[in-house]
Coordinates of C-alpha atoms in Angstrom, one line a residue:
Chain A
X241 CA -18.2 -14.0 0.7
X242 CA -15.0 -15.8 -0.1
X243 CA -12.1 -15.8 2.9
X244 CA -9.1 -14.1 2.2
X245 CA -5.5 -15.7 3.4
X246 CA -3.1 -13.5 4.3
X247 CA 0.1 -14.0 1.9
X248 CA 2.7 -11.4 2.8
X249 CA 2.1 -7.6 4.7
X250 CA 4.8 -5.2 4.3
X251 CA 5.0 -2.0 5.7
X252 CA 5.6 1.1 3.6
X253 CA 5.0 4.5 3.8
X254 CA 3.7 4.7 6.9
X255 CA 0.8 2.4 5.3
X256 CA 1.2 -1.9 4.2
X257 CA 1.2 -3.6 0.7
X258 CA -0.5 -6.8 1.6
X259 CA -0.6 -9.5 -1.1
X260 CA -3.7 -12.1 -0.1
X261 CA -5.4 -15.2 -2.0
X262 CA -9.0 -16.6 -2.0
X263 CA -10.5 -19.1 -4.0
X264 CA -12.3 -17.6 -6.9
X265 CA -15.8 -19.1 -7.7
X266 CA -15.6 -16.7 -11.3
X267 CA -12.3 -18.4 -12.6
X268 CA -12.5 -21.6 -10.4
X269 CA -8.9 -21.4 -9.3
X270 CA -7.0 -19.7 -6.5
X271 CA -6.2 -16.0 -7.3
X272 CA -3.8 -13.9 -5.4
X273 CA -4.0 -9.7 -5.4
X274 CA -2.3 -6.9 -4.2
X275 CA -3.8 -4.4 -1.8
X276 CA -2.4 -1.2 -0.2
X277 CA -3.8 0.2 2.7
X278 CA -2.6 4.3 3.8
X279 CA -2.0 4.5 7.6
X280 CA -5.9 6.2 7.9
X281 CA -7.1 3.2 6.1
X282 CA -5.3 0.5 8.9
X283 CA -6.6 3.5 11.6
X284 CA -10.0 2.1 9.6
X285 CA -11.0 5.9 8.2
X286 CA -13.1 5.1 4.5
X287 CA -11.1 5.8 1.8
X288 CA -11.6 5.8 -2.5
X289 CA -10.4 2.4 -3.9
X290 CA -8.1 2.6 -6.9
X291 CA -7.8 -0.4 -9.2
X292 CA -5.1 -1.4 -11.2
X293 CA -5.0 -3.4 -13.6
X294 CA -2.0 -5.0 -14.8
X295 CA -0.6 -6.0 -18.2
X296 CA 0.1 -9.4 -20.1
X297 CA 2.9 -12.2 -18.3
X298 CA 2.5 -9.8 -14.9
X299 CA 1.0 -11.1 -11.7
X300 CA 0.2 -9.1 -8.6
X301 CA 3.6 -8.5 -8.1
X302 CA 5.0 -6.2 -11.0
X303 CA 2.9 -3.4 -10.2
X304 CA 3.8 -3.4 -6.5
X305 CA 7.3 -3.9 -6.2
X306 CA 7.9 -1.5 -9.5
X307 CA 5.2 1.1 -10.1
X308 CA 6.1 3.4 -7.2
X309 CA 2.6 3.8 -6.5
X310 CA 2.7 3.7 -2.5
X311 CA 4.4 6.9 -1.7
X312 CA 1.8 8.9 -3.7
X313 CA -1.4 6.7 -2.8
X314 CA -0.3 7.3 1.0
X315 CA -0.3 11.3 0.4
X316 CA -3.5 11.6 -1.4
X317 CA -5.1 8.7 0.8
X318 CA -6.2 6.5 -1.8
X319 CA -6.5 2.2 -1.5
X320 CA -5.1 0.7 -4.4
X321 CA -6.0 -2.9 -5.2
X322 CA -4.5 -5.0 -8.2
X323 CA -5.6 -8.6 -9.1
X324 CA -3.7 -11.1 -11.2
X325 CA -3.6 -11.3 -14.9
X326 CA -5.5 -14.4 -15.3
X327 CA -6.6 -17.7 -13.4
X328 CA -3.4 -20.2 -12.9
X329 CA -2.5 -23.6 -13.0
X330 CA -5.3 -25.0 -14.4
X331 CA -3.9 -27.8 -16.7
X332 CA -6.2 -26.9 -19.7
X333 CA -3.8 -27.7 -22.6
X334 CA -1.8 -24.5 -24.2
X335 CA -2.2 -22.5 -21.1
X336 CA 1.6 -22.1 -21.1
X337 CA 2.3 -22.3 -24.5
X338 CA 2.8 -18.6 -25.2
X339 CA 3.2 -15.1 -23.5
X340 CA 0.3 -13.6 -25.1
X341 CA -2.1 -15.8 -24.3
X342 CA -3.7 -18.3 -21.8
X343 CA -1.8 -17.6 -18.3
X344 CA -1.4 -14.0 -17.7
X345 CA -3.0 -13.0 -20.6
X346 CA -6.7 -13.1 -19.3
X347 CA -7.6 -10.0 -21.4
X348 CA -10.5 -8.9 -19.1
X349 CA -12.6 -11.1 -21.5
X350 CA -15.4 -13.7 -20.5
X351 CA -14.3 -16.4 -22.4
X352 CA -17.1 -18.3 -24.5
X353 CA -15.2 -21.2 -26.7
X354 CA -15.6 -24.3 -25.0
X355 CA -12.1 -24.9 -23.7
X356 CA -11.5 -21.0 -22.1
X357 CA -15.0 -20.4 -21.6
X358 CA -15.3 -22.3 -17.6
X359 CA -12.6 -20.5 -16.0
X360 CA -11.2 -17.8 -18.3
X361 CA -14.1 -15.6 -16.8
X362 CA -11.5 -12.3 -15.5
X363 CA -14.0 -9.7 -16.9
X364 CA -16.9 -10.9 -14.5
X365 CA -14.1 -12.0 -11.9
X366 CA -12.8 -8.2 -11.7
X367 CA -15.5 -6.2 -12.3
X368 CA -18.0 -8.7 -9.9
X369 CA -16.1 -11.1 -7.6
X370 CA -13.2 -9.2 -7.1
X371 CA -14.4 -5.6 -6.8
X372 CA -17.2 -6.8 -3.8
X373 CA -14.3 -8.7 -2.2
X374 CA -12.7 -5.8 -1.7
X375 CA -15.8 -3.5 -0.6
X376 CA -16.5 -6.2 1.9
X377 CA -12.9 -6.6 3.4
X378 CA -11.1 -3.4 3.6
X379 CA -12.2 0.4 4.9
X380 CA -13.3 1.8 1.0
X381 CA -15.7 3.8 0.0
X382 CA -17.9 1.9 -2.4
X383 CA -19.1 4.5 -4.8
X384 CA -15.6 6.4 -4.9
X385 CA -13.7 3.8 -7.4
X386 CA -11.3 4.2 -10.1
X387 CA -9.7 2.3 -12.5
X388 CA -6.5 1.9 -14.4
X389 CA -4.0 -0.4 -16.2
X390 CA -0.9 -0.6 -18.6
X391 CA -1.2 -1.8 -22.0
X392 CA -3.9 -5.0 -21.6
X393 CA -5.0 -3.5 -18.3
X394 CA -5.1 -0.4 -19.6
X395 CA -7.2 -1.9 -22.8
X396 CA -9.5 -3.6 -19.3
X397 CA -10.0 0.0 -17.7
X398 CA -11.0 1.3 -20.6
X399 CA -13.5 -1.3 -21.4
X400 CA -14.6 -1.9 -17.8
X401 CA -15.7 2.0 -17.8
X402 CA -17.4 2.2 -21.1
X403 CA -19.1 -0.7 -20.5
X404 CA -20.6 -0.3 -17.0
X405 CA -21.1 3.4 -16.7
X406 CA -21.3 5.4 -13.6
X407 CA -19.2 2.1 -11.7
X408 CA -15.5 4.1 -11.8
X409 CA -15.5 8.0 -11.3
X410 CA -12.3 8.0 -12.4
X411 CA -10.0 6.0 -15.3
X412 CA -7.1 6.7 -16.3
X413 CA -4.0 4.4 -18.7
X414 CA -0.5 3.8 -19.6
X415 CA 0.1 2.4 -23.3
X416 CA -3.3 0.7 -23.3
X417 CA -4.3 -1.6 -25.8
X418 CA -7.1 1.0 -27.7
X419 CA -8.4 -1.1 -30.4
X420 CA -7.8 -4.6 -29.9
X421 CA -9.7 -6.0 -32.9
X422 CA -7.4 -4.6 -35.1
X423 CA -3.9 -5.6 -33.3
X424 CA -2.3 -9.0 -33.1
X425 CA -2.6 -9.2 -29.5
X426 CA -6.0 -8.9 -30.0
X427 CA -6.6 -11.1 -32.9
X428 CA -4.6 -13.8 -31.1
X429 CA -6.8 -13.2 -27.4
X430 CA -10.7 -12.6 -29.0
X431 CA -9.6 -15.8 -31.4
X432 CA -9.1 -17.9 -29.1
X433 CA -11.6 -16.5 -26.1
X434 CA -14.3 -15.6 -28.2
X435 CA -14.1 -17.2 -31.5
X436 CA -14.1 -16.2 -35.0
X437 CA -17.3 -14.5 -35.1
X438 CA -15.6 -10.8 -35.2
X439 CA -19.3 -9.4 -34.1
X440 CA -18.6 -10.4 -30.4
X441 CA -15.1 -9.0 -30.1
X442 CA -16.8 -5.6 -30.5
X443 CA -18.5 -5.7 -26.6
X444 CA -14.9 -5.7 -25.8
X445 CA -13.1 -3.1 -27.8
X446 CA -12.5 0.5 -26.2
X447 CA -12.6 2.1 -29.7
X448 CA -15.7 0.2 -30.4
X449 CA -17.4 0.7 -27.0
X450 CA -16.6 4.5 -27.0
X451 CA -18.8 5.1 -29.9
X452 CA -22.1 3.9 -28.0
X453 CA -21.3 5.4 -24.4
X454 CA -24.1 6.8 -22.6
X455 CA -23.6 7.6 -19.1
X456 CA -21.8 10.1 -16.8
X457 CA -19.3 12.5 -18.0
X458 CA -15.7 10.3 -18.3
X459 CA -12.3 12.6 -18.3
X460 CA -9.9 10.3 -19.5
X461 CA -6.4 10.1 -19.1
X462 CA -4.0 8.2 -21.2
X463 CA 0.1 8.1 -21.7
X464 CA 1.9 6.5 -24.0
X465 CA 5.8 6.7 -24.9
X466 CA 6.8 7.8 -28.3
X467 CA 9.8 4.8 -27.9
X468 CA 7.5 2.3 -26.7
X469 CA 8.3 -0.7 -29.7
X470 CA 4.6 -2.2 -29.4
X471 CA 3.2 1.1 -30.4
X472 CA 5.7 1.0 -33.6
X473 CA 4.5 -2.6 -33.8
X474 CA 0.6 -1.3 -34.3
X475 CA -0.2 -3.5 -31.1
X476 CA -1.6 -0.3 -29.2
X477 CA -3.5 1.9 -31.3
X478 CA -3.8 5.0 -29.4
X479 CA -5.1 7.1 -32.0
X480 CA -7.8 4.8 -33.3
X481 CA -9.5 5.1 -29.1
X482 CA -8.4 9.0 -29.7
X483 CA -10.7 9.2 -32.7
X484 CA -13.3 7.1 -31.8
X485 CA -13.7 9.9 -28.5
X486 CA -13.5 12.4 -30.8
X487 CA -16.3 10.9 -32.5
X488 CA -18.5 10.6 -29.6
X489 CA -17.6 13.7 -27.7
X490 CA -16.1 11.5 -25.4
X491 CA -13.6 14.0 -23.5
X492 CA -9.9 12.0 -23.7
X493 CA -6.9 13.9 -23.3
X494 CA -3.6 11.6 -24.8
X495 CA 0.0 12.5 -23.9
X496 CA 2.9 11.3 -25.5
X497 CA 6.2 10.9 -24.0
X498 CA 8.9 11.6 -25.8
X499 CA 11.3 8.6 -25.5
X500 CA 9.7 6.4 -23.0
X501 CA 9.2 2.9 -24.0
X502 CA 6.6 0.2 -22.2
X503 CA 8.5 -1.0 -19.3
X504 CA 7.5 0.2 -15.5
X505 CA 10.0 2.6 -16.1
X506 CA 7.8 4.9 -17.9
X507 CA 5.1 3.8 -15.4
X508 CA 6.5 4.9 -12.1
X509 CA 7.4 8.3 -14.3
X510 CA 3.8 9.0 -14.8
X511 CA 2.6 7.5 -11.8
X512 CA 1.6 10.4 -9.6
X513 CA 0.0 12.2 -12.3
X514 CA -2.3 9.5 -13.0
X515 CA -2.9 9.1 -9.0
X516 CA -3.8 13.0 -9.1
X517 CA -5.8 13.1 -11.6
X518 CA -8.1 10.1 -9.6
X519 CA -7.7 11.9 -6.6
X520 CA -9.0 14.9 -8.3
X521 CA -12.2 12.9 -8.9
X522 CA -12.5 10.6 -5.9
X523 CA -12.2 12.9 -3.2
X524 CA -14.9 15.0 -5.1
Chain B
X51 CA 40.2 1.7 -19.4
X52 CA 37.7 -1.1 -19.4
X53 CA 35.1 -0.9 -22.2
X54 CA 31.4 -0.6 -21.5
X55 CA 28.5 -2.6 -23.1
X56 CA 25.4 -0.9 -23.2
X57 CA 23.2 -3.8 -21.6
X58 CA 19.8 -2.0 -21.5
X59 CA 18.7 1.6 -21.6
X60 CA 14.9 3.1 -20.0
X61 CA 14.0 6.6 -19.8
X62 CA 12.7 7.6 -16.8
X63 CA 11.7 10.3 -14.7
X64 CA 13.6 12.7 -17.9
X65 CA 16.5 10.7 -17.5
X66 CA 18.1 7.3 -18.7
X67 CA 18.4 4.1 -16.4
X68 CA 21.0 2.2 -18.1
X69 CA 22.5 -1.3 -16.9
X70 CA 26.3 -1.9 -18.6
X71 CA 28.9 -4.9 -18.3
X72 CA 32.1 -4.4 -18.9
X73 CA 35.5 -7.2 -18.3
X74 CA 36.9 -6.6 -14.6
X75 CA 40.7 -7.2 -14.0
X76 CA 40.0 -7.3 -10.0
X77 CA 37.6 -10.0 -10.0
X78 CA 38.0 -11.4 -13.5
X79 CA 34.9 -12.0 -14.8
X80 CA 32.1 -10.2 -16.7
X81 CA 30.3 -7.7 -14.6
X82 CA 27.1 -5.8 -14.4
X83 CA 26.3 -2.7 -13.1
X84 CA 22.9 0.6 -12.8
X85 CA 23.5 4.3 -13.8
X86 CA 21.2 6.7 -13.6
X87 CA 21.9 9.6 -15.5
X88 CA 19.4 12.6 -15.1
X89 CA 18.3 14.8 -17.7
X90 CA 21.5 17.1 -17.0
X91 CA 24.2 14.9 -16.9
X92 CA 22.8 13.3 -20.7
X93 CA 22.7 17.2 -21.8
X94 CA 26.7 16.8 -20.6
X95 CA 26.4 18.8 -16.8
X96 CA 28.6 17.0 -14.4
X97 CA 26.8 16.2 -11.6
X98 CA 28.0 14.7 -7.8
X99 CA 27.6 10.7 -8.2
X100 CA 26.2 8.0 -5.2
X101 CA 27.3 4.7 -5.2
X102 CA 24.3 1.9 -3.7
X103 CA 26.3 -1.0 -2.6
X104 CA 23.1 -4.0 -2.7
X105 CA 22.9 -6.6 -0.2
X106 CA 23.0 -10.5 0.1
X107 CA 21.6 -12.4 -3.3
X108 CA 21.0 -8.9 -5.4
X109 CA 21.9 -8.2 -8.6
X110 CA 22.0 -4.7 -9.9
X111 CA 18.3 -5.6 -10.8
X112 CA 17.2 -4.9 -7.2
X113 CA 18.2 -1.8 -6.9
X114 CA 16.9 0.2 -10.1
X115 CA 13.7 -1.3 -10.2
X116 CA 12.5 -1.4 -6.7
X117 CA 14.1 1.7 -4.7
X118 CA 12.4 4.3 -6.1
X119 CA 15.4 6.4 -6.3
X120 CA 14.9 7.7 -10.0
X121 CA 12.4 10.2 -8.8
X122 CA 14.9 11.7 -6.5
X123 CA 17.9 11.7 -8.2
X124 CA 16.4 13.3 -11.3
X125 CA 15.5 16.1 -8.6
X126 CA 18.4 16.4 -6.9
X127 CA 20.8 16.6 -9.6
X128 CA 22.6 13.0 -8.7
X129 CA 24.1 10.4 -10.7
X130 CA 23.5 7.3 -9.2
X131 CA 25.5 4.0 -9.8
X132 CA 24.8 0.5 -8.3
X133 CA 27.5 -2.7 -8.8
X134 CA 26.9 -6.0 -8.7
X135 CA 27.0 -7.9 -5.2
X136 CA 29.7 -10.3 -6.2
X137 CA 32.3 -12.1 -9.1
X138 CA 29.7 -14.1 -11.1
X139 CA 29.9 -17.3 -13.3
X140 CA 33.5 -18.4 -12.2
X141 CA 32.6 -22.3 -11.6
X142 CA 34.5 -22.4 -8.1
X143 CA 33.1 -25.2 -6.0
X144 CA 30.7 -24.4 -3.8
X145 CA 30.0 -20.7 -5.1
X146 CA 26.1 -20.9 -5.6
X147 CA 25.9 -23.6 -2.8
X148 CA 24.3 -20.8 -0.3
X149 CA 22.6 -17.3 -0.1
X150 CA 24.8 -15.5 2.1
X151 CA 28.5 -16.7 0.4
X152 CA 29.5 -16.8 -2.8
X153 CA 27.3 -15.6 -5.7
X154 CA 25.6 -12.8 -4.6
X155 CA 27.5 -12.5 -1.3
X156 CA 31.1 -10.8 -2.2
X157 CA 30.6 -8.9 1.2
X158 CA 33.0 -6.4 0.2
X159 CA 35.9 -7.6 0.8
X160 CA 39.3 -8.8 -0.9
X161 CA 39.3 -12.3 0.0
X162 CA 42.6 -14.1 1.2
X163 CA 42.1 -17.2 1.2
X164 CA 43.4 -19.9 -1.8
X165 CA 39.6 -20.4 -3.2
X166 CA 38.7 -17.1 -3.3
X167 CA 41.4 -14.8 -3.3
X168 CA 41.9 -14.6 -7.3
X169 CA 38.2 -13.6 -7.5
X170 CA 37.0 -12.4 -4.3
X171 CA 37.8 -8.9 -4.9
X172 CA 34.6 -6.9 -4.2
X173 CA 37.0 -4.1 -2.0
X174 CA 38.9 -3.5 -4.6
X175 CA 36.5 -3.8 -6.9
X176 CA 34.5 -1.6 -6.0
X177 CA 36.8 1.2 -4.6
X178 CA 39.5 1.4 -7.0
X179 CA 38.1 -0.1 -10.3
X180 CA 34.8 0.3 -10.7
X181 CA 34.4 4.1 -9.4
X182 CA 37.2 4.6 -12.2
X183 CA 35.1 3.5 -14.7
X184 CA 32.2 5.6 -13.5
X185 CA 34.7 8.8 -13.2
X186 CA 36.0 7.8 -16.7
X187 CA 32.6 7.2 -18.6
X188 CA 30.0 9.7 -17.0
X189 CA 29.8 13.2 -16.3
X190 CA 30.4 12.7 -12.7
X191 CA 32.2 15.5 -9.9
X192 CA 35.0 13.3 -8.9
X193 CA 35.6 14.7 -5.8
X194 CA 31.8 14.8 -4.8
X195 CA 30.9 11.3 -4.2
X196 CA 28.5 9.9 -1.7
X197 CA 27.9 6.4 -1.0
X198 CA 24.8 4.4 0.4
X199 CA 23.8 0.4 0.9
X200 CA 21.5 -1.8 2.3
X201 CA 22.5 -4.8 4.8
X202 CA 25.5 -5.9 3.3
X203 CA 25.5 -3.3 1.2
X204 CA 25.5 -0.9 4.4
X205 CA 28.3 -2.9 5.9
X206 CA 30.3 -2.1 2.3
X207 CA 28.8 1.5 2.4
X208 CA 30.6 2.1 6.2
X209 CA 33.7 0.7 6.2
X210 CA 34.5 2.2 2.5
X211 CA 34.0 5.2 4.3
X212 CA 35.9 4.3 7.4
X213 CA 38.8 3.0 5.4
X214 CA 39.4 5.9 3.2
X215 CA 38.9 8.8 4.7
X216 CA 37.6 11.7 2.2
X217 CA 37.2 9.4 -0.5
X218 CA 32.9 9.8 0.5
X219 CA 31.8 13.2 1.1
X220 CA 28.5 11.7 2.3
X221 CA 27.4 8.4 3.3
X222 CA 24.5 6.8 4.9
X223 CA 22.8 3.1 5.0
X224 CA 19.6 1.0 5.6
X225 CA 19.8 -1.7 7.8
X226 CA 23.5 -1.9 7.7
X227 CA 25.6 -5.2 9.1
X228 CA 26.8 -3.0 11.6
X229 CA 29.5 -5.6 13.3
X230 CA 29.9 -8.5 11.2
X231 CA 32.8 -10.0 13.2
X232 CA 30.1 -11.0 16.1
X233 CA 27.2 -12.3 13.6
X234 CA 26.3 -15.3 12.1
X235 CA 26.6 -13.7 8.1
X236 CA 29.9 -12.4 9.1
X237 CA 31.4 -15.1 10.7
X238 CA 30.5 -17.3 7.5
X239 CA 31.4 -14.9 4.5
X240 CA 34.8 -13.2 7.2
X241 CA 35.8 -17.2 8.1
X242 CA 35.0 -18.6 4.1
X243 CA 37.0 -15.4 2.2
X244 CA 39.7 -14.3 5.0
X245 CA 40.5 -17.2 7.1
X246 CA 39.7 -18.1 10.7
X247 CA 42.8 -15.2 12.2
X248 CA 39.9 -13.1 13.4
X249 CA 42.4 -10.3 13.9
X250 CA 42.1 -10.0 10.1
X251 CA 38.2 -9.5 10.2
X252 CA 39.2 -5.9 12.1
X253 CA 39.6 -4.4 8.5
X254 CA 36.4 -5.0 7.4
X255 CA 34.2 -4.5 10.5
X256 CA 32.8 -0.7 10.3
X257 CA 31.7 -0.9 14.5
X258 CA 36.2 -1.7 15.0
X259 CA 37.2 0.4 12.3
X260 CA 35.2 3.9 13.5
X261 CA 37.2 3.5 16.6
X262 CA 40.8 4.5 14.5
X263 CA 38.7 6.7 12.1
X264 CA 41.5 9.6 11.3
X265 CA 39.6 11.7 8.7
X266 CA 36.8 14.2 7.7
X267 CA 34.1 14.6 9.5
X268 CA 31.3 12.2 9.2
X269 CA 27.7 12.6 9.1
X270 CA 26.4 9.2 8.9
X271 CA 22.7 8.7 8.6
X272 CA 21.6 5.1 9.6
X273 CA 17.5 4.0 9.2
X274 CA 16.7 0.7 10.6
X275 CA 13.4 -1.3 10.5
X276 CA 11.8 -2.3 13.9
X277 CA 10.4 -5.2 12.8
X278 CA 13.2 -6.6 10.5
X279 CA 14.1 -10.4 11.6
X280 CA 17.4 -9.7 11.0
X281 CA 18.1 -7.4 13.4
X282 CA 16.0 -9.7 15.7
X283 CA 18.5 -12.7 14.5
X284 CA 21.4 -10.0 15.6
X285 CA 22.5 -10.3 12.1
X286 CA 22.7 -6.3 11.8
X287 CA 23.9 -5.0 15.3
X288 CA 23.3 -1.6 14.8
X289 CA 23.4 -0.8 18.1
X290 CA 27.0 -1.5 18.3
X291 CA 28.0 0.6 16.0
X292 CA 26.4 3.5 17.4
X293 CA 28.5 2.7 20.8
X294 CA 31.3 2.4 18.7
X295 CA 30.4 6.0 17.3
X296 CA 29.9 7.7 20.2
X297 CA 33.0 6.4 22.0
X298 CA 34.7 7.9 19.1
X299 CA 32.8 10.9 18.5
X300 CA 31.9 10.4 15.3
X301 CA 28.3 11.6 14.5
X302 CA 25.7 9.0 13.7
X303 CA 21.8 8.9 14.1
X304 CA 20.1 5.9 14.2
X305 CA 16.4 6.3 13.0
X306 CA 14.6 3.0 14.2
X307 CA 11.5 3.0 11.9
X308 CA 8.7 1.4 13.6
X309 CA 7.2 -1.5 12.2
X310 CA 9.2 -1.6 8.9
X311 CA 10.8 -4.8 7.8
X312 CA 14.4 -5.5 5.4
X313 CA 12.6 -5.1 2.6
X314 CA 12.4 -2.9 0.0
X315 CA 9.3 -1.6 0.6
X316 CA 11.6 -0.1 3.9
X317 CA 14.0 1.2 1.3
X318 CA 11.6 3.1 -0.5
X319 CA 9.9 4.4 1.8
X320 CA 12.9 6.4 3.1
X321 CA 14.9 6.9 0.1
X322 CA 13.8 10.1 -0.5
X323 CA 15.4 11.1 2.9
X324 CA 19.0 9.8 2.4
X325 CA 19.1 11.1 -1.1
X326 CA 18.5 14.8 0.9
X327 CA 21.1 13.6 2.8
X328 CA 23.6 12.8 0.0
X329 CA 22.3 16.4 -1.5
X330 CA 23.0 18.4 1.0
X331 CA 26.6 16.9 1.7
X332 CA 27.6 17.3 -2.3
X333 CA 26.0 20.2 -3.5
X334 CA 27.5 21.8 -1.1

């Protein structure tokens, strides 16, 4: 079990956003994470687990200090923990070099070219590593998860579900990317994580993955804003996941918002429906 | 009339976050500034307006992406505005030397001395030109404005309201610099922009100024953390103030919230109470 150090405990409502590190043995690198813990968690009462899952250049921070996700996890009694986007500071060459890729731009993938392939592990490291680190360390209730993200996180949650059925009860996503094969983003990320061999981006693509599901019912939430300029950009794809569920019988219900872009302001907007609509499931 | 430039624009919670600029006269540089404008007031309703006042090293930033007030506001009915913390960008000596004076730390006040005193301006800034512009620009209720702040900002919030008596027809504050003539960020930011004559402090020091308060009645809402260090470092004082108060009958509760810090995770977790507050003070 890898120790956790303490990196900053704040308290709000009536609960505390703690951020800690712990050296990861997935990504060979120090990771940091976000964790929020309702006042009946601290009193040490078991409570569903929520996991989000953030989206490219973010680290544990965005999604804490912006999403607005405390006030409504402390109602419905929910933990909510958030890891970082990708391992850091690990001098491989290019790590820096763009936005989209290498250093908060893990993609969920396990890397397999040979430069990525020893630390950029963040599918294994979340859905393994990091998910038993935080059954072992705080008050949850193991078989009550969920899991959701914004735009790469929200492409992870989908992926993380559809490929390891019965693990979340509940999933839910803001602007995810839906079908990254066929997006830049995507191209850019499998490219260099995977290689060119387009047959093993497929065990990574929601719109692929969707088509082959067999396991537990899934009720799926997404949201995406009608202004949001990587939709317009073809970067998100909504409709191709919508189609492929359609497809399958896979039951996924898609909102557009009427003028919201991509930016946590559309987030925190829509943040307590998707926390409802977890708690719905969770505290089943 | 100054002219606005639309800096950014996010829709959220049915409304529109905006930041502008816009050339000030009083302090004679460039200067940002937050509006929210719920769903009403962009359908053309005038609504009452708050003004947050931000504390040492914010930018308007802070504010609209970490209070949570969004949700609220596009509730209640309130326009909310947030200026900047101080002139920015003017290359005096020694401006970005320190947190708490110079950039980031106007404190409020119309500075005196030679340095500053062309610049300095935040008082009149604030009080005179930039709630013109708001009244001028959006679809406010002119004579129902409230006005809130955090540690400096609370200090600007109180003795805005102490100094011009129905200008606020509701005011309230986090963690306010309660008596800045007897603490350490006073006595820096008071000595540096009005001069070492500590008889001139008095005009800026809400704990002296409630004692000659001629006006209105007040209902002044104070929420302080337990376990902020600054109010262990006797930066904040509250506690005098409230002396001050009661000497002069002016009604004032202190909440202490236990265990909450200065940050704004405190913030949000009570913002939904002041903005009730400001409601029920200017929908009245």
């Amino acid at each position: 079990m890898s120790k956790l150090t303490l990196v900053s405990s704040n308290k709000t409502f009536g609960g505390e956003q703690r951020v800690y590190s712990h050296e990861s043995s997935e990504v060979g690198c120090t990771m940091k994470f976000g964790v929020f813990l309702p006042a009946e968690a601290l009193a040490g009462t078991k409570l569903p687990v929520v996991m989000w899952l953030s989206g490219l250049t973010c680290t544990e921070q965005n999604f804490i200090s912006k999403a607005g996700a405390q006030r409504v996890a402390a109602e419905l009694k929910l933990i909510i923990v958030n890891p970082d986007t990708s391992p850091r500071g690990l001098n491989i060459e290019g790590e820096d070099d763009s936005y989209d890729f290498g250093s908060g731009a893990g993609f969920y993938v396990d890397a397999t070219t040979n430069k990525w392939k020893k630390n950029y592990r963040m599918y294994s490291y979340v859905t393994k590593e990091f998910l038993s680190l935080v059954h072992d360390n705080f008050p949850t209730i193991p078989d009550k998860q969920g899991v959701f993200g914004h735009s790469m996180g929200g492409h992870g949650a989908l992926i993380m579900t559809l490929k390891n059925p019965g693990m979340f009860s509940s999933v839910s996503a803001f602007a995810p990317i839906s079908h990254p094969m066929e997006c830049p983003w995507g191209h850019k990320c499998f490219g260099g994580y995977l290689g060119e061999d387009k047959d093993t981006w497929k065990a990574y693509d929601a719109s692929v993955l969707v088509k082959t599901y067999d396991g537990p019912p899934l009720d799926i939430l997404v949201d995406q804003g009608s202004a949001d300029n990587f939709l317009k950009e073809n970067q998100l794809l909504p409709e191709k996941f919508i189609e492929a569920c359609k497809e399958s019988n896979v039951p996924c219900v898609l909102r557009m918002k009427e003028g919201y872009d991509h930016s946590y302001y559309f987030i925190a907007s829509f943040m307590e429906d998707h926390l409802r609509h977890h708690a719905k499931h969770l505290h089943h």
